[in-house]
XYZ file of C-alpha atoms in Angstrom:
543
model
C 0.000 0.000 0.000
C 1.287 3.489 -0.812
C 2.159 5.958 1.923
C -0.845 8.148 1.106
C -3.295 5.253 0.906
C -1.856 3.818 4.114
C -2.148 7.119 5.940
C -5.801 7.569 4.958
C -6.530 3.999 6.014
C -5.000 4.710 9.403
C -7.089 7.806 9.953
C -10.264 6.028 8.925
C -9.406 3.030 11.113
C -9.127 5.369 14.063
C -12.481 6.948 13.323
C -10.783 10.294 12.836
C -11.542 11.035 9.213
C -14.458 10.778 6.843
C -14.099 7.987 4.247
C -14.728 10.624 1.573
C -11.310 12.222 2.156
C -9.040 11.080 -0.695
C -5.619 12.362 0.373
C -3.271 12.209 3.331
C -3.545 15.291 5.549
C -0.861 17.038 7.561
C -0.574 20.059 9.826
C 0.737 23.164 8.021
C 1.545 26.715 9.082
C 1.185 28.971 6.059
C 3.708 31.681 5.138
C 2.465 35.114 6.148
C 3.242 38.768 5.510
C 0.594 40.077 7.895
C -0.088 40.066 11.623
C -2.154 36.889 11.248
C -0.896 33.323 11.100
C -2.997 30.668 9.368
C -2.906 26.948 10.129
C -4.490 24.339 7.863
C -4.891 20.581 7.577
C -4.231 19.292 4.071
C -1.996 17.359 1.749
C 0.039 20.473 0.952
C 0.360 23.962 2.403
C -2.979 25.347 1.305
C -6.460 25.365 2.864
C -8.510 22.194 2.426
C -11.898 20.996 3.663
C -12.821 23.235 6.636
C -14.753 20.350 8.220
C -11.394 18.675 8.889
C -10.069 21.540 10.998
C -11.706 19.993 14.077
C -8.973 17.336 14.037
C -6.278 19.972 14.686
C -8.350 22.367 16.820
C -6.128 21.612 19.840
C -2.861 22.292 18.010
C -0.372 24.557 19.787
C 1.208 27.498 17.965
C 4.165 29.719 18.871
C 6.040 32.661 17.459
C 9.740 32.275 18.287
C 11.701 35.513 17.998
C 15.309 35.905 16.946
C 16.243 36.180 20.642
C 14.780 32.700 21.249
C 11.777 33.949 23.226
C 8.507 32.188 22.381
C 4.959 33.553 22.515
C 2.024 31.160 22.456
C -0.685 32.091 19.932
C -4.373 31.257 20.278
C -6.126 29.679 17.304
C -9.668 30.436 16.184
C -11.661 29.220 13.140
C -11.560 31.648 10.195
C -13.146 30.424 6.950
C -11.122 27.358 5.884
C -8.184 27.823 8.299
C -7.412 28.253 11.976
C -6.012 31.735 12.619
C -3.758 33.203 15.242
C -2.515 36.772 15.757
C 1.127 37.668 16.176
C 2.148 39.642 19.265
C 2.119 43.393 18.715
C 5.476 44.644 17.490
C 6.838 41.194 16.704
C 9.017 41.049 13.603
C 11.003 38.268 11.994
C 11.426 34.982 13.772
C 9.853 31.611 13.053
C 6.382 30.208 13.631
C 6.062 26.619 14.803
C 3.168 24.327 15.679
C 2.758 20.965 17.365
C -0.148 18.569 17.789
C -0.585 15.066 19.202
C -3.160 13.530 16.882
C -3.803 10.488 19.043
C -3.348 6.737 19.085
C -4.227 4.912 15.882
C -4.414 1.259 14.918
C -3.545 -0.489 11.673
C -3.809 -4.243 11.732
C -1.575 -5.376 14.564
C 0.242 -2.012 14.754
C -0.756 0.620 17.273
C 1.046 3.950 17.275
C 0.935 7.538 18.481
C 0.693 10.078 15.645
C 2.343 13.471 16.147
C 2.478 16.544 13.944
C 4.958 19.427 13.852
C 4.941 22.368 11.448
C 6.930 25.519 10.715
C 7.079 28.560 8.499
C 9.083 31.746 8.429
C 11.011 34.030 6.100
C 11.902 33.159 2.518
C 14.604 30.651 1.707
C 18.045 32.175 2.152
C 17.368 33.880 5.479
C 19.891 33.093 8.235
C 17.013 33.027 10.703
C 16.319 29.377 9.844
C 19.672 28.209 11.208
C 20.013 30.915 13.872
C 16.815 30.132 15.799
C 16.570 26.746 17.523
C 12.922 25.697 17.800
C 13.635 22.151 19.035
C 11.974 22.904 22.385
C 8.608 23.350 20.650
C 9.047 21.186 17.541
C 11.109 18.082 18.290
C 11.173 17.092 14.610
C 12.462 19.922 12.398
C 13.269 20.745 8.800
C 15.916 23.450 8.398
C 16.112 24.920 4.876
C 19.171 26.390 3.166
C 20.765 26.777 -0.289
C 23.643 24.541 -1.431
C 25.206 24.755 -4.904
C 22.102 26.326 -6.375
C 19.799 23.641 -4.944
C 17.383 23.693 -2.046
C 18.681 21.744 0.924
C 16.696 20.685 3.976
C 18.188 19.157 7.090
C 15.999 16.877 9.202
C 16.741 16.864 12.937
C 15.253 15.105 15.937
C 16.003 16.716 19.292
C 18.586 18.806 17.476
C 20.462 15.838 15.996
C 20.476 15.005 12.248
C 18.352 12.069 11.074
C 19.736 9.790 8.369
C 17.518 7.808 5.948
C 14.444 9.901 6.716
C 11.748 10.142 4.026
C 11.265 13.682 2.696
C 8.492 14.667 0.249
C 8.440 17.930 -1.727
C 5.595 19.682 -3.560
C 5.861 23.066 -5.242
C 5.746 24.883 -8.575
C 7.168 22.420 -11.085
C 7.864 19.782 -8.409
C 5.186 17.247 -7.496
C 5.445 14.440 -4.919
C 9.232 14.410 -5.162
C 10.507 11.764 -2.734
C 13.961 12.109 -1.169
C 15.995 10.372 1.531
C 18.288 12.204 3.926
C 21.999 11.363 3.998
C 24.171 10.690 7.042
C 24.187 14.434 7.833
C 20.390 14.541 7.736
C 20.431 16.498 4.464
C 18.365 16.110 1.299
C 18.613 18.331 -1.780
C 16.327 19.072 -4.706
C 16.192 21.401 -7.697
C 13.477 24.036 -7.420
C 11.051 24.136 -10.337
C 9.843 27.734 -10.277
C 9.481 30.517 -7.692
C 6.599 30.096 -5.263
C 5.446 28.324 -2.107
C 6.929 24.890 -1.431
C 5.394 22.248 0.828
C 8.029 19.968 2.382
C 7.471 17.221 4.929
C 9.530 14.571 6.700
C 8.607 11.416 8.620
C 10.353 9.949 11.674
C 9.436 6.686 13.452
C 10.479 5.759 16.995
C 10.126 2.375 18.656
C 8.620 3.716 21.839
C 5.655 2.376 23.803
C 3.260 4.180 26.086
C -0.383 5.082 26.527
C -2.636 8.082 25.921
C -6.139 8.325 27.373
C -6.022 4.643 28.208
C -4.945 3.627 24.700
C -1.598 1.879 24.498
C 0.809 2.286 21.586
C 3.976 0.514 20.451
C 5.682 3.249 18.441
C 5.558 6.969 17.720
C 5.184 8.249 14.155
C 6.001 11.926 13.722
C 5.565 14.188 10.708
C 7.060 17.658 10.413
C 6.072 20.062 7.650
C 7.729 23.160 6.284
C 5.937 25.791 4.178
C 8.428 28.197 2.651
C 8.599 30.785 -0.113
C 11.425 30.330 -2.628
C 12.183 33.323 -4.824
C 14.793 34.321 -7.384
C 16.561 36.250 -4.615
C 17.541 32.993 -2.892
C 20.475 32.190 -5.230
C 18.602 29.062 -6.319
C 18.899 27.702 -9.850
C 15.363 27.035 -11.032
C 15.136 23.912 -13.210
C 12.274 25.125 -15.402
C 13.473 22.744 -18.112
C 12.010 19.862 -16.118
C 8.517 21.333 -16.031
C 8.581 24.386 -18.208
C 6.148 27.271 -18.228
C 2.717 26.158 -17.131
C 0.038 25.689 -19.743
C -3.668 26.244 -19.075
C -5.247 23.328 -17.248
C -7.661 20.993 -18.981
C -11.264 22.205 -18.823
C -12.147 18.798 -17.312
C -9.606 16.169 -16.142
C -9.890 13.021 -18.286
C -8.313 9.611 -18.754
C -8.470 7.162 -21.685
C -8.967 9.925 -24.232
C -7.626 10.771 -27.675
C -5.117 13.563 -28.240
C -2.925 14.896 -31.034
C -0.809 17.933 -31.903
C -1.623 19.568 -35.235
C -0.280 22.841 -36.665
C 0.949 24.124 -33.294
C -2.242 23.271 -31.408
C -3.042 20.525 -28.901
C -6.339 18.703 -29.458
C -8.104 16.483 -26.925
C -11.206 14.422 -27.638
C -13.487 12.404 -25.359
C -12.266 10.518 -22.315
C -13.488 9.398 -18.929
C -14.457 12.177 -16.519
C -15.915 10.130 -13.639
C -14.613 8.132 -10.717
C -12.314 5.183 -11.418
C -14.182 2.091 -12.652
C -17.513 3.931 -12.639
C -18.903 4.413 -16.135
C -21.992 6.150 -17.423
C -23.028 8.098 -20.468
C -22.640 11.411 -18.672
C -19.150 10.528 -17.364
C -17.801 10.319 -20.930
C -16.795 13.436 -22.830
C -18.054 14.153 -26.345
C -16.017 17.345 -26.832
C -13.084 18.143 -29.113
C -11.053 20.840 -27.330
C -8.099 22.818 -28.653
C -5.227 24.729 -27.025
C -2.959 26.986 -29.078
C 0.549 26.006 -27.933
C 2.221 28.903 -29.701
C 0.144 31.553 -27.940
C -1.466 29.716 -25.001
C -4.704 31.301 -23.927
C -7.829 29.433 -22.938
C -8.958 26.028 -24.139
C -11.675 26.304 -26.773
C -14.357 23.831 -27.753
C -14.175 23.355 -31.510
C -16.568 20.448 -32.096
C -18.588 17.685 -30.486
C -19.315 14.088 -31.422
C -20.181 10.760 -29.785
C -19.392 10.143 -26.130
C -16.287 7.948 -26.114
C -13.345 6.736 -24.111
C -10.637 4.221 -24.922
C -10.329 5.757 -28.396
C -7.435 6.967 -30.545
C -6.845 10.352 -32.193
C -4.030 10.907 -34.710
C -2.925 13.819 -36.894
C -2.043 13.572 -40.597
C -1.870 16.049 -43.453
C -3.564 18.903 -41.566
C -6.458 16.786 -40.278
C -7.425 14.779 -37.199
C -8.570 11.166 -37.382
C -10.766 9.728 -34.606
C -11.015 5.956 -34.256
C -13.138 3.579 -32.201
C -13.517 3.748 -28.431
C -16.379 2.575 -26.261
C -19.633 4.168 -25.162
C -21.445 3.630 -21.856
C -25.138 3.187 -22.638
C -26.207 3.207 -18.989
C -27.024 6.180 -16.805
C -25.046 6.945 -13.652
C -25.780 4.461 -10.889
C -27.138 1.815 -13.265
C -25.427 -1.454 -14.164
C -22.717 -0.897 -16.753
C -23.625 -1.447 -20.400
C -20.406 -0.783 -22.303
C -20.120 -1.233 -26.053
C -17.063 -0.726 -28.254
C -17.534 1.290 -31.437
C -16.190 0.913 -34.985
C -16.737 4.511 -36.121
C -13.888 6.390 -37.808
C -14.097 10.095 -38.656
C -11.814 12.861 -39.924
C -11.878 16.469 -38.720
C -10.602 19.362 -40.805
C -9.959 22.367 -38.502
C -10.476 24.684 -41.475
C -13.973 23.317 -42.070
C -14.842 22.740 -38.410
C -16.779 19.514 -38.878
C -16.428 15.724 -38.777
C -16.592 13.562 -41.906
C -17.072 9.803 -41.770
C -14.397 7.410 -43.018
C -14.663 3.631 -43.533
C -15.466 2.044 -40.184
C -13.051 -0.289 -38.451
C -13.510 -3.923 -39.511
C -14.694 -4.676 -35.965
C -15.665 -2.500 -32.973
C -12.569 -1.765 -30.911
C -11.554 0.113 -27.758
C -8.579 0.205 -25.362
C -6.209 0.098 -28.341
C -3.825 2.578 -29.919
C -2.983 3.930 -33.365
C 0.078 5.409 -35.037
C 0.877 6.970 -38.408
C 3.963 5.964 -40.376
C 4.277 7.914 -43.626
C 0.753 8.001 -45.044
C -0.308 4.750 -43.401
C -2.436 4.553 -40.267
C -1.857 1.506 -38.041
C -4.420 0.191 -35.517
C -3.075 -2.302 -32.968
C -4.377 -4.064 -29.846
C -7.620 -3.618 -27.964
C -10.801 -5.552 -27.412
C -14.512 -5.390 -28.112
C -16.852 -4.652 -25.208
C -20.261 -6.152 -25.942
C -22.620 -4.968 -23.229
C -23.816 -7.903 -21.165
C -21.910 -10.415 -23.330
C -18.298 -11.417 -22.734
C -15.644 -9.119 -24.170
C -13.604 -10.271 -27.169
C -9.845 -9.694 -27.194
C -8.666 -8.834 -30.700
C -5.873 -10.757 -32.408
C -6.048 -8.551 -35.487
C -4.288 -5.370 -36.583
C -5.158 -3.090 -39.510
C -3.803 -0.368 -41.758
C -5.488 2.441 -43.681
C -3.814 4.383 -46.488
C -4.695 7.988 -45.621
C -3.426 9.246 -48.971
C -5.838 7.073 -50.986
C -8.849 8.661 -52.637
C -11.055 5.853 -51.316
C -9.132 4.369 -48.362
C -9.911 0.793 -47.329
C -8.793 -1.182 -44.294
C -6.124 -3.825 -44.916
C -5.238 -6.596 -42.468
C -1.721 -6.836 -41.090
C -0.109 -10.216 -40.427
C -1.591 -11.598 -37.211
C 0.174 -10.036 -34.206
C 1.875 -12.534 -31.871
C -0.007 -11.064 -28.884
C -3.393 -9.996 -27.562
C -3.075 -6.859 -25.460
C -5.101 -3.796 -24.621
C -4.243 -0.518 -22.775
C -1.025 -0.439 -24.788
C 0.778 2.320 -26.663
C 1.577 2.355 -30.377
C 4.336 4.492 -31.878
C 6.136 4.885 -35.201
C 9.928 4.993 -35.050
C 12.771 4.371 -37.469
C 10.503 2.990 -40.197
C 8.760 0.532 -37.864
C 5.683 0.446 -35.634
C 6.094 -0.403 -31.954
C 3.403 -1.958 -29.746
C 4.470 -1.094 -26.200
C 3.236 -2.660 -22.958
C -0.410 -3.034 -22.091
C -2.626 -5.588 -20.390
C -2.502 -9.202 -21.547
C -5.549 -11.421 -21.886
C -3.607 -13.880 -19.751
C -0.823 -12.729 -17.464
C -1.884 -9.223 -16.453
C 0.060 -5.989 -17.107
C 3.245 -6.366 -19.117
C 6.299 -4.453 -20.273
C 6.575 -6.502 -23.461
C 7.292 -4.706 -26.734
C 6.531 -6.028 -30.225
C 7.725 -4.448 -33.461
C 6.207 -4.548 -36.948
C 8.440 -3.941 -39.973
C 6.424 -2.828 -43.049
C 9.377 -3.622 -45.289
C 9.446 -7.326 -44.406
C 5.843 -7.651 -43.233
C 7.069 -9.399 -40.080
C 6.525 -9.001 -36.367
C 9.502 -9.319 -34.030
C 10.048 -9.120 -30.281
C 11.590 -5.912 -29.023
C 13.265 -5.214 -25.664
C 10.885 -5.056 -22.708
C 10.505 -1.799 -20.789
C 12.450 -1.463 -17.571
C 10.661 -1.975 -14.280
C 7.578 -3.784 -13.103
C 4.774 -4.981 -15.354
C 2.553 -2.037 -14.459
C 5.046 0.247 -16.213
C 3.522 -0.902 -19.492
C -0.103 -0.465 -18.421
C -1.662 2.712 -19.817
C 1.752 4.061 -20.857
C 2.272 6.680 -23.570
C 4.805 6.443 -26.400
C 5.992 8.731 -29.167
C 9.199 9.498 -31.053
C 10.941 12.840 -31.264
C 14.329 13.994 -32.511
C 15.142 10.501 -33.807
C 14.479 8.678 -30.506
C 11.517 6.697 -29.158
C 10.298 7.607 -25.664
C 7.798 6.029 -23.265
C 6.362 7.596 -20.102
C 5.218 5.089 -17.496
C 3.032 4.682 -14.445
C 6.154 4.816 -12.234
C 7.024 8.267 -13.605
C 9.955 7.065 -15.681
C 10.694 8.626 -19.062
C 12.367 5.727 -20.867
C 14.199 6.004 -24.182
C 15.063 3.219 -26.610
C 18.830 2.853 -27.005
C 20.373 3.777 -30.347
C 20.932 0.108 -31.231
C 17.333 -0.738 -30.272
C 18.334 -3.449 -27.805
C 17.311 -1.927 -24.470
C 15.413 0.857 -22.713
C 17.204 3.453 -20.617
C 15.695 5.853 -18.096
C 16.173 9.356 -19.455
C 14.832 10.965 -16.268
C 12.114 10.934 -13.656
C 9.024 12.959 -14.448
C 7.445 15.405 -12.028
C 4.073 13.668 -12.375
C 3.751 9.893 -12.705
C 0.744 9.255 -14.953
C -1.038 6.484 -16.799
C -3.847 6.555 -19.365
C -2.420 9.899 -20.473
C -0.967 11.214 -23.743
C 2.591 12.361 -24.473
C 2.903 14.182 -27.807
C 5.885 15.859 -29.529
C 5.543 19.562 -30.252
C 9.059 20.032 -31.630
C 12.339 18.139 -31.692
C 13.268 17.149 -28.163
C 10.098 18.467 -26.567
C 6.842 16.790 -25.545
C 3.574 18.041 -24.151
C 1.975 15.735 -21.578
C -1.752 15.923 -20.933
C -4.425 14.213 -18.832
C -4.222 10.806 -17.221
C -4.216 9.839 -13.584
C -2.141 8.539 -10.713
C -3.282 5.786 -8.345
C -2.536 7.966 -5.327
C -3.471 11.423 -6.593
C -6.328 10.746 -9.024
C -6.891 12.566 -12.308
C -4.607 15.342 -13.528
C -5.792 18.552 -15.148
C -2.225 19.884 -15.430
C -0.697 20.177 -18.895
C 3.094 20.298 -18.940
C 6.088 20.271 -21.218
C 8.940 17.765 -21.077
C 12.281 18.760 -22.556
C 14.070 15.475 -23.171
C 17.430 17.116 -23.783
C-alpha cells in the first residue's frame, strides 16, 4: 500500500476522518506577511476541507523571535483555516506548531501520531539556522541553499536524522521523494518561484499510553511551508517542467489527443470516478489549445461520447477511431459497447466527416501513423452484457488514398489492450499493455512494413505495471515512453534496451505524451493511483 493510501486507512481506522477524504492530511503553518498566522490541515500547504479543521483544533502554535523567546498564539476558526494573531510589534522569527493527533491502529500495529509544522522568512534567510525551535518542535526541517539547490536538514532533538523520508511539492515539483543522507540532508532542484510544501517522517520504537490507549511506536511528521524566490540564489530547473500551460477544462483519462499545426487537441475521455462508467461521465467534446500563444482552451466540435479511443494527426487533419460508449445512466449497471466509427476532422472546415469504419468495434487500443499509413493495434470489443472479445487482429489504412480501405496486417503474436503504439525508425512499436492472460506487461513487439514481419523488441524497464496505460511517441530521432512509475524511458540507439532518461514530475497512466518540436513533448491528462486525475498540462524537454 502506498504511503498516502496507508495514511488515509490509518485515519479512517481510528475513526478520525471521513471515508470521503481522498488524500493524506498534515498540519501546516502557512507563510504570512501580515499580523495573522494561518494553520491548515491538508496534503500540501494550502487550505482544504474546513470540516477537517476539528482534528487539529487543539494544536499549539508559537512565534519564536530571533532572541529565542517564544509567545504562544491562540487559534480560532476563520473560513477554511485556523487563525492566530502575532504579538504586537513582533518582527522576523519563526512560527512553529505541534499537535498530538492520538493513538491509531492499523492491523496489529498501534502507534501515536504526532504533527509538527513551521514557516518563516523566505529561503536564504539566516534566521532558519540561527533560531533553535527544538523545544517546541522536536522534529524539524531546516532549509538552506547549497550549490544552487534547495537543501533541507531533518533533525530530531537537534540531531540530524539519516535515511528519513522527505516529500516535496511546489511549482514544477510534485510528490518528489527524497531520503536524507548521514548528515540529515536532502537536496532538490526548485522548479519555479513560489510556495513549497516539504514534509519529513520519523518513526520511533517507543511504547506508552494516551487516554487509556496503548501504543507501540511513535510516528512523527514535520512540515515546512516556505517561499522560494529568485533572490535565494537558487537555480530554477524550469526545463524539467517548463512554463505552465492552461489546465484541462475537465480532467480526463483514456482519451484521444494529437498535436496539429501548433495546437493541442483532446477528444473524449473518462471524466468520472475510477471504474464507474456512465453516459454522462464520458466526454463528447473536441477541445483545442494553441501552444504557440497559449490562452484558454476552446471547444471546436462535439461528437459521440467515447473513451478508450485513438486520435491521430495527418496532413492537416485529425482522425478519430473507435472507443467505447457507456449506454447506462449513472448508478445503473454498466452497459459498455465498443464502437467501430472512424471520422476525420478538418480544422479549417470545423466539422467531422465519416471514413470507412473499423472492420470490428474496438476500444482500449492505440494507433500510429507511419508515412501516409495509419496503423491500428491491440484492444478488445466490449459487448454490453456479453463477454468481451480480445482482438488478435491489426489493420492499416492508407490515408493518402482517394477511397481508403482497411487492410489486415499479419496476425500479431499477442493480444493486449491498454497499450501504446508508436512509429519509429521505419517501424511500428506496440508497447506494454494488459494481456488477456498474465496481467500488465512491459513486453514490446515491433512490426516492420518492409518485411511484413513481427519481431520481439526489448521489454521496458521496471515492473509490469510500467507498461499499463503508458504513452509512447518518437521525437528527434528517438523513441520515448512515459510510465506509471514516472519514468521517461528512451530506446537505445541500437534498439536493444530501454534506458531511463529521467524521472518525471508527475507519474501518470492513461495519459498522452505528444511531440511539439524536436526534443520536446507536451503531456496531458491521465491519472495517478494515489493522486487521481490530472488537469495539469506540462512540457517535457528530453534534452
